[in-house]
Tab-separated table of C-alpha atoms in Angstrom:
chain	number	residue	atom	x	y	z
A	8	UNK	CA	31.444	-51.206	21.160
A	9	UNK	CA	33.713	-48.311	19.487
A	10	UNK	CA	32.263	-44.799	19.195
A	11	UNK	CA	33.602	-45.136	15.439
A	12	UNK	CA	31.577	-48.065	14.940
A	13	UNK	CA	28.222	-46.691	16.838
A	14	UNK	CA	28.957	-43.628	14.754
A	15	UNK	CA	29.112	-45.927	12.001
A	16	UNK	CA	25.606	-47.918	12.546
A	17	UNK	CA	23.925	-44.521	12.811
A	18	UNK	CA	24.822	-43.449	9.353
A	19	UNK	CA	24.267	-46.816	8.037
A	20	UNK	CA	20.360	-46.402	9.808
A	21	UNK	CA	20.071	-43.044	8.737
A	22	UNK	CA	20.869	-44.448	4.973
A	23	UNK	CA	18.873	-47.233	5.010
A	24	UNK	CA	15.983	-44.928	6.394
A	25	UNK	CA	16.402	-42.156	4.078
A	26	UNK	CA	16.827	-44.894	0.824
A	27	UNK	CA	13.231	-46.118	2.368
A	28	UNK	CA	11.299	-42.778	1.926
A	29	UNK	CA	13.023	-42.328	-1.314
A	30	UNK	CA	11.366	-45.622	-2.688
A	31	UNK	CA	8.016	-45.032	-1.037
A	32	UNK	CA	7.398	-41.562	-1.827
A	33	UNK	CA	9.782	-39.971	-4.555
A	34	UNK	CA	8.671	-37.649	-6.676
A	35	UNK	CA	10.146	-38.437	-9.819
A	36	UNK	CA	10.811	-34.027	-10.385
A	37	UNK	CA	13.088	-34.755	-7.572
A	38	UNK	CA	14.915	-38.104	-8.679
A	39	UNK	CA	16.737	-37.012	-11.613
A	40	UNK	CA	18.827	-34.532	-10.010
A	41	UNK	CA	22.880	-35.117	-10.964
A	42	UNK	CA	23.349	-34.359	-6.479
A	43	UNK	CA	24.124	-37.636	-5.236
A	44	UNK	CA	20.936	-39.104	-3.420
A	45	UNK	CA	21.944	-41.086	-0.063
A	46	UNK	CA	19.899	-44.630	-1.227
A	47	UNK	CA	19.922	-48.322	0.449
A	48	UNK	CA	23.251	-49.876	0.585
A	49	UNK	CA	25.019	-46.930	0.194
A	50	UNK	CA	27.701	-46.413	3.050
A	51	UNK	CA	29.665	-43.687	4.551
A	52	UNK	CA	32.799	-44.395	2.074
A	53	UNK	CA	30.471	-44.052	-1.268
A	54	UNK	CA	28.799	-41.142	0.792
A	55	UNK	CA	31.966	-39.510	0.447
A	56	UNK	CA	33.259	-40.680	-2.974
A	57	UNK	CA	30.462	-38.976	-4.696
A	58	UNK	CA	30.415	-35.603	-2.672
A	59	UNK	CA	33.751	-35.571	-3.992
A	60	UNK	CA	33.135	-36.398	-7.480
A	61	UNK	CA	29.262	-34.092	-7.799
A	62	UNK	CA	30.297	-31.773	-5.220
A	63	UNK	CA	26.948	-32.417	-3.088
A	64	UNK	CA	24.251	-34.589	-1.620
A	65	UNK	CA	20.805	-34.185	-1.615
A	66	UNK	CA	19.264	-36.346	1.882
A	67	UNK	CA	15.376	-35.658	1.560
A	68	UNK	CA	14.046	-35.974	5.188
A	69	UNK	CA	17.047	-35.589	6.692
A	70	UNK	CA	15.005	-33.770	9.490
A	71	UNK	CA	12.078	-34.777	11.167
A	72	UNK	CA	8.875	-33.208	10.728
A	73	UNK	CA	9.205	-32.025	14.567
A	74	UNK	CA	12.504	-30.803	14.359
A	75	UNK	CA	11.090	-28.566	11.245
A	76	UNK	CA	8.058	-27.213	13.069
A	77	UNK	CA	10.338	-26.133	16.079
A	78	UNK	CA	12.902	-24.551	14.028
A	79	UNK	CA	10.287	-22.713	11.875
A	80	UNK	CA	8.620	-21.349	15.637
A	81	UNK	CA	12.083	-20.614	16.338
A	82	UNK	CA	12.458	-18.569	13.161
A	83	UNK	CA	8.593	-16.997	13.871
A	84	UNK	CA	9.882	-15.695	17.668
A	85	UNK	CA	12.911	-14.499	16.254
A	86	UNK	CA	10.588	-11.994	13.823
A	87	UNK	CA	7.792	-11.286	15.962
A	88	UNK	CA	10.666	-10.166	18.782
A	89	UNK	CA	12.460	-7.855	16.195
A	90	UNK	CA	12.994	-4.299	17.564
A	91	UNK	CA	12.765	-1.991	14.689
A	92	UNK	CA	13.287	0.981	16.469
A	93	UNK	CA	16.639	0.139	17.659
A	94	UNK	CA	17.840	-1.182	15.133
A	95	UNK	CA	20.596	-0.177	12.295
A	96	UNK	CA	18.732	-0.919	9.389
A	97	UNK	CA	21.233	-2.923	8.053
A	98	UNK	CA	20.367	-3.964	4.324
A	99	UNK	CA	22.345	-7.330	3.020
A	100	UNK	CA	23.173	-6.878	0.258
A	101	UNK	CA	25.161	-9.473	-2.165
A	102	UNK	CA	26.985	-6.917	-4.318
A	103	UNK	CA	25.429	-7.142	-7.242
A	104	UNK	CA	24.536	-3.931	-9.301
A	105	UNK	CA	27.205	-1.974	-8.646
A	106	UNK	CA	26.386	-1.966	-4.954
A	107	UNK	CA	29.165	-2.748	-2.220
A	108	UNK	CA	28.182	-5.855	-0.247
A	109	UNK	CA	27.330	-5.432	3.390
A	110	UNK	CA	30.218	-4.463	5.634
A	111	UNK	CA	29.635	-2.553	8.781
A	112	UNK	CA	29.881	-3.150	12.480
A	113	UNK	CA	26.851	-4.453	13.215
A	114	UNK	CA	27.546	-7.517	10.400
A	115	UNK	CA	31.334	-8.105	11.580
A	116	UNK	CA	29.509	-8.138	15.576
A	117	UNK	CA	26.959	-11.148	14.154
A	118	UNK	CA	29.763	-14.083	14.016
A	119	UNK	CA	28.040	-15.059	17.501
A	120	UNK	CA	24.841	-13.434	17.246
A	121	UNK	CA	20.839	-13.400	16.389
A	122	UNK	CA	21.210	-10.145	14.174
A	123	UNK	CA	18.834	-8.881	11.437
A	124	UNK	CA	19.267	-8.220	7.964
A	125	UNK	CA	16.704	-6.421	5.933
A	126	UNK	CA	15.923	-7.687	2.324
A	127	UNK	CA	16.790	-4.730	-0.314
A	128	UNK	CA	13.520	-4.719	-1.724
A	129	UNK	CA	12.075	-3.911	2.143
A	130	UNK	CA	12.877	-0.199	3.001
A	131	UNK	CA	11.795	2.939	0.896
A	132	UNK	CA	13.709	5.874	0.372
A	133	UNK	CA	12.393	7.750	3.494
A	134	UNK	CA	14.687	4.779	5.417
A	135	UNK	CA	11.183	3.416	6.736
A	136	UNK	CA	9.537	-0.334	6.392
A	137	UNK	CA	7.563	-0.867	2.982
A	138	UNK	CA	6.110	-4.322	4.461
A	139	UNK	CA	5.498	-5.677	7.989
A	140	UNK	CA	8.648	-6.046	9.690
A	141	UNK	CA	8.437	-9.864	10.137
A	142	UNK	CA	8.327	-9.812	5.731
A	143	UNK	CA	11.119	-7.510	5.758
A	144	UNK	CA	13.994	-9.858	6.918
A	145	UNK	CA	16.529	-11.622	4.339
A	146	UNK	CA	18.188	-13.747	7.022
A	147	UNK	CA	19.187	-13.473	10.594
A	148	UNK	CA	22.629	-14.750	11.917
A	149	UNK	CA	25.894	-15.712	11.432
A	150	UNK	CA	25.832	-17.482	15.316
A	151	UNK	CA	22.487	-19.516	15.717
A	152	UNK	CA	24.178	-22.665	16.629
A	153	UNK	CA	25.860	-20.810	19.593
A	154	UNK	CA	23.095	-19.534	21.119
A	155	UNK	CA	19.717	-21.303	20.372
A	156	UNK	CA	19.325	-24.726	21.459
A	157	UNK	CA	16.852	-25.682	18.448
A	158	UNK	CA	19.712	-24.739	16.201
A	159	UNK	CA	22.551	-26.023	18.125
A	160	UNK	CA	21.173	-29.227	18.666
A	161	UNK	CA	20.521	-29.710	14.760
A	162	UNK	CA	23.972	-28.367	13.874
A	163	UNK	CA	25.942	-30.461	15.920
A	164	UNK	CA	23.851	-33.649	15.911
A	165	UNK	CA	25.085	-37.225	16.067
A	166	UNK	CA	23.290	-37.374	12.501
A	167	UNK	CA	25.578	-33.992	11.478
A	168	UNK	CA	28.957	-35.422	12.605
A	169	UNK	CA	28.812	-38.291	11.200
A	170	UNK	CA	28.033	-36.758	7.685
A	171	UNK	CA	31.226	-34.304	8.222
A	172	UNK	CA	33.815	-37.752	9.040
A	173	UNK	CA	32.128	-39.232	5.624
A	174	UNK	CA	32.935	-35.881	3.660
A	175	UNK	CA	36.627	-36.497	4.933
A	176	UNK	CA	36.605	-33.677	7.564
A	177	UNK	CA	39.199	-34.148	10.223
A	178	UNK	CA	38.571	-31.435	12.694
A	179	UNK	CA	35.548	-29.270	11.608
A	180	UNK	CA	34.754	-25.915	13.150
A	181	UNK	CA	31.006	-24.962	12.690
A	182	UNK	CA	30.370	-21.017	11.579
A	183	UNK	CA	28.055	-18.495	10.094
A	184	UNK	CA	25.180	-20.579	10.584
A	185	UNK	CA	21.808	-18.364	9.977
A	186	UNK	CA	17.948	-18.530	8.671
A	187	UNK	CA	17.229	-16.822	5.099
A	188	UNK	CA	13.998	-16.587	4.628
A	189	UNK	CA	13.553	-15.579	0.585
A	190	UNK	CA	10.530	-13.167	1.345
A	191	UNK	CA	7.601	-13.494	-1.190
A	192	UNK	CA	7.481	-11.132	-3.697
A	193	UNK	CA	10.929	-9.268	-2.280
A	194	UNK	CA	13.211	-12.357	-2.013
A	195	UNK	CA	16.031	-11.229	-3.627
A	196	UNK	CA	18.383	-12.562	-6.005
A	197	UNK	CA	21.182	-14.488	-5.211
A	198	UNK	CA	24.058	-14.289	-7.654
A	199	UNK	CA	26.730	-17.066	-8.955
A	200	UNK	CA	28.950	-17.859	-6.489
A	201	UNK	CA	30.914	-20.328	-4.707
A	202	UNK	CA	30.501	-20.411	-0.219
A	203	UNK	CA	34.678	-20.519	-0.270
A	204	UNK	CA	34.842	-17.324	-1.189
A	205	UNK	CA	33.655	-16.043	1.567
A	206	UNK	CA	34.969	-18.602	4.100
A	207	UNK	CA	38.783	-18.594	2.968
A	208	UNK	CA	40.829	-21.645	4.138
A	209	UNK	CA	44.484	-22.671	2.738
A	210	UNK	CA	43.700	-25.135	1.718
A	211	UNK	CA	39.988	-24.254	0.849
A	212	UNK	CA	37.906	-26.689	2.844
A	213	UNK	CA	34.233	-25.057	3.694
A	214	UNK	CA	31.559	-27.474	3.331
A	215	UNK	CA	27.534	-26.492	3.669
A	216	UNK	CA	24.848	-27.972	5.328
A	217	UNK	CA	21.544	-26.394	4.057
A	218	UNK	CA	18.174	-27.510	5.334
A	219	UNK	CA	14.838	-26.658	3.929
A	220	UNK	CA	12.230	-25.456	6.148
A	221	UNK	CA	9.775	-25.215	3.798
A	222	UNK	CA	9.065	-26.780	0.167
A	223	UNK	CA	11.768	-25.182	-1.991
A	224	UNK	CA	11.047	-24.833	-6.198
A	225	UNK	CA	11.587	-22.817	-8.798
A	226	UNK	CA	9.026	-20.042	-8.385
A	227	UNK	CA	9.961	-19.154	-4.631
A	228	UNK	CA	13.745	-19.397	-5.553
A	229	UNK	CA	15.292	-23.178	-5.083
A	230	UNK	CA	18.915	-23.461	-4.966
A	231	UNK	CA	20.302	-23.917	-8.518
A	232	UNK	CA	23.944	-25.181	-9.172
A	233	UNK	CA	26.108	-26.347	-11.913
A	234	UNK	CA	27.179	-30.034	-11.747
A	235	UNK	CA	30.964	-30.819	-10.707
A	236	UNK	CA	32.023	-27.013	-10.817
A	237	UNK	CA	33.546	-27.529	-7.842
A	238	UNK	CA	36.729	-29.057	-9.979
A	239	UNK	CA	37.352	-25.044	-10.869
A	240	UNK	CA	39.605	-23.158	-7.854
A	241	UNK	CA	37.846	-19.823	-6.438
A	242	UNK	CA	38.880	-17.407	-8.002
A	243	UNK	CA	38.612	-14.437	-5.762
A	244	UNK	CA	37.969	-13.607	-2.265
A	245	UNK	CA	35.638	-11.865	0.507
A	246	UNK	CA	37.543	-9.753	2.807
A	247	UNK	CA	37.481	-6.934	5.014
A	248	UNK	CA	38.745	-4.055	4.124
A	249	UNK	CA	42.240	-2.328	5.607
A	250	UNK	CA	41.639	-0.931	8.777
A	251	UNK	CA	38.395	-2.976	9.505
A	252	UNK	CA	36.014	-0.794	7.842
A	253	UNK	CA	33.513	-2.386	5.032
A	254	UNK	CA	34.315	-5.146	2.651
A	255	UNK	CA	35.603	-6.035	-0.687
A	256	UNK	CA	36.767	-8.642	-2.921
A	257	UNK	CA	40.062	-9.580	-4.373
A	258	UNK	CA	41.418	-11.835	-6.834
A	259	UNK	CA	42.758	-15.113	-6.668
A	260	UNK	CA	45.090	-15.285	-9.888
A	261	UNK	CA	44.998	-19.097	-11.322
A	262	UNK	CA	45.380	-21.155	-14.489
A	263	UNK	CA	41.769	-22.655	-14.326
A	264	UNK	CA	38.943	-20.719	-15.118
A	265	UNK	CA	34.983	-20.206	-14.440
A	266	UNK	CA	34.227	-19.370	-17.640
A	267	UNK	CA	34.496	-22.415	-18.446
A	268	UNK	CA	31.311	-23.904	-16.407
A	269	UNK	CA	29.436	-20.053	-16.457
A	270	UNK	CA	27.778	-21.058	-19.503
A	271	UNK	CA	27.070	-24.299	-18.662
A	272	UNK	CA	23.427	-24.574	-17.620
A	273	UNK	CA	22.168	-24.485	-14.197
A	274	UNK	CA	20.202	-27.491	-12.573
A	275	UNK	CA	17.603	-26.758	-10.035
A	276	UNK	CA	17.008	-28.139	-6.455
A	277	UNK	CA	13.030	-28.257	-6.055
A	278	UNK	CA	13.211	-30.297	-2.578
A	279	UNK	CA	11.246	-30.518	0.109
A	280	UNK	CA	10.942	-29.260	3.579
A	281	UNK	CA	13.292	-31.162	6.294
A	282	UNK	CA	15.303	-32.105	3.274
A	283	UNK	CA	19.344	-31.382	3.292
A	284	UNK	CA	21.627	-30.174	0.962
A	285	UNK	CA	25.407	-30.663	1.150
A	286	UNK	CA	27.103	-27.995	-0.401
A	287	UNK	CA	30.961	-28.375	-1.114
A	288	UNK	CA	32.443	-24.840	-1.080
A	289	UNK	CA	33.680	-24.494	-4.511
A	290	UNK	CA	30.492	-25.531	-6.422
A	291	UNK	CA	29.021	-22.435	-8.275
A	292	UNK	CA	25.632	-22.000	-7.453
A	293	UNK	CA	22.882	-19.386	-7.223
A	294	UNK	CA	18.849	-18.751	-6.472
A	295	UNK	CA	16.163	-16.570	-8.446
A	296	UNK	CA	14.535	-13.562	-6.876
A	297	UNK	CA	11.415	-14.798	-5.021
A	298	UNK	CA	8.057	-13.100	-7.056
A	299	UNK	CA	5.749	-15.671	-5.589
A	300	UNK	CA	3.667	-15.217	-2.973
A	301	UNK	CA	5.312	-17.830	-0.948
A	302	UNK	CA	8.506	-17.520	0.979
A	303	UNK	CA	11.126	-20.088	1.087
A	304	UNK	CA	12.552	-20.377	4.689
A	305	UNK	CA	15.884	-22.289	4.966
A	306	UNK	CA	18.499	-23.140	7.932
A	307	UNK	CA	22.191	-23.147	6.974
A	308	UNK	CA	25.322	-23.570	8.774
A	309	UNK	CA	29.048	-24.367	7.393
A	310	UNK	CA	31.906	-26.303	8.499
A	311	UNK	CA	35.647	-25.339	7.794
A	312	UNK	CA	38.574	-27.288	8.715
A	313	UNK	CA	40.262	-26.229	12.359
A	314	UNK	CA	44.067	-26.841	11.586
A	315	UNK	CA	43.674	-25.218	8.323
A	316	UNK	CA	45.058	-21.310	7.931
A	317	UNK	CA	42.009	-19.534	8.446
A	318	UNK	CA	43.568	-15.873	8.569
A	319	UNK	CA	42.447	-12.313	10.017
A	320	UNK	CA	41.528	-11.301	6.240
A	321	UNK	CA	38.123	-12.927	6.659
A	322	UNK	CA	35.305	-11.368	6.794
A	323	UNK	CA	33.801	-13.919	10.057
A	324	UNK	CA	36.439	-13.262	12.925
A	325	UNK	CA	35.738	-14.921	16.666
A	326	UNK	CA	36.642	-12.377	19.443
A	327	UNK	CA	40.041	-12.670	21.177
A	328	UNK	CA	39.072	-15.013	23.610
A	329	UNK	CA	36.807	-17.085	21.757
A	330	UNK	CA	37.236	-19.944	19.214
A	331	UNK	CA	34.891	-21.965	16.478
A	332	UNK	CA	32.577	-24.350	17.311
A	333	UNK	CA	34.208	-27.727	17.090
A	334	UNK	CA	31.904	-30.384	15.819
A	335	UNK	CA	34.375	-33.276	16.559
């Protein structure tokens, strides 16, 4: 039997398994959502006529319970083993406010890394921790799926490459995958914004694969998106700066607009934990500051085409004698 047609029969069981739990134990908050819902009888090819046409998929458990207790341990030893004294302090922050978006040497050095990124909301103005350190963190990353074999084996499952072939991916490279953990009560906001800008391809081509570690809703900050935005080009881009220091953006002059889908209203993704998302990169989407007392822990890794220009301008650069993760 061909590899194409074993790869084949494991989407088709992973469909027929995932339309299964959908029938026995939807909840019908989550069954309305315009996100294309994997369901029996749907194939690969339909898999990948709607991404194209909602620009996403919602798979609720997509990962086994298992596989979401040993990431979230994962995600605990990562904490617990943070080093405060040694390390940078590095805020992320999105660049909202005013404020210039994270850009130093210690974020361009993570492409292949566990590093650690404080939430905003977590240091005072003496420089020191306001909360325990492992509250403090807004995500670690941007090379989990290089490194740790919980996340590695995830990222580039059987399961995982089969869902890139029915999005129409011919050679995908994974990158910047990380956790973000949306601390309670500090979690902060994520603004409008589309994952191509910041993972530039000419053609654009990134694609995300977001996984929920925990039960994700409205009060600890779910995803929110607006339906079939993705039809709208990005219109600017994330880049470093000349002469490698910091980062910026710059625009991307075109005829179509996002003022035209800004207003339109934003639809919430209240799923639950081991569920995935499929994120194409030019949908506009967004999450609310986190002022519950629960956090919202997610995995997320994305996939760009390899024979796509992919240039030096982008923020996420492998060393000189390194190269992308191909998933194929």
């Amino acid at each position: 039997m061909s590899t194409d047609i074993l790869d084949q029969k494991l989407v088709d069981s992973t469909i027929e398994f995932v339309s299964l739990s959908i029938l026995s134990s939807c909840h019908e908050e989550y069954c309305y959502l315009p996100f294309f819902f994997v369901a029996r009888h749907h194939n690969a090819t339909t898999l990948q006529s709607s991404f194209n046409e909602n620009g996403g998929a919602v798979i609720p458990d997509f990962l086994s319970q298992d596989q979401v207790a040993n990431m979230r341990a994962e995600a605990q030893r990562l904490l617990e083993e943070l080093d405060v004294a040694s390390h940078p302090m590095t805020v992320f922050s999105t660049g909202t406010e005013g404020k210039e978006h994270v850009g130093d040497n210690y974020f361009f050095d993570s492409w292949n890394k566990a590093s650690y990124f404080f939430e905003e909301g977590a240091i005072g103005e003496d420089g020191q921790l306001k909360v325990d350190k492992e509250k403090s963190i807004n995500k670690i990353g941007h090379g989990l799926h290089n490194i740790l074999p919980v996340f590695t084996d995830v990222s580039l499952s059987p399961k995982i490459k089969q869902l890139a072939k029915s999005m129409g991916m011919k050679d995908p490279r994974v990158l910047q995958s990380m956790l973000i953990f949306k601390q309670p009560e500090i979690g902060g906001l994520v603004p409008p914004h589309q994952d191509s800008t910041f993972l530039y391809t000419e053609p654009v081509s990134a694609r995300g694969f977001w996984f929920a570690l925990e039960d994700c809703t409205l009060d600890n900050g779910c995803l929110e998106y607006i339906p079939k935005s993705h039809s709208v080009p990005i219109s600017k881009r994330f880049v470093r700066k000349e002469g490698g220091l910091g980062t910026t953006f710059i625009d991307i002059p075109h005829d179509k607009s996002l003022l035209d889908k800004e207003n339109e209203p934003y639809v919430p993704l209240e799923v639950k934990a081991g569920s995935l998302v499929l994120i194409h990169g030019n949908v506009l989407h967004r999450s609310s500051p986190n002022l519950s007392d629960k956090s919202r822990w997610i995995y997320t890794f994305h996939c760009i085409e390899g024979d796509y220009e992919y240039d030096e301008k982008n923020w996420l650069q492998p060393s000189a004698d390194s190269e992308l993760t191909r998933l194929l």
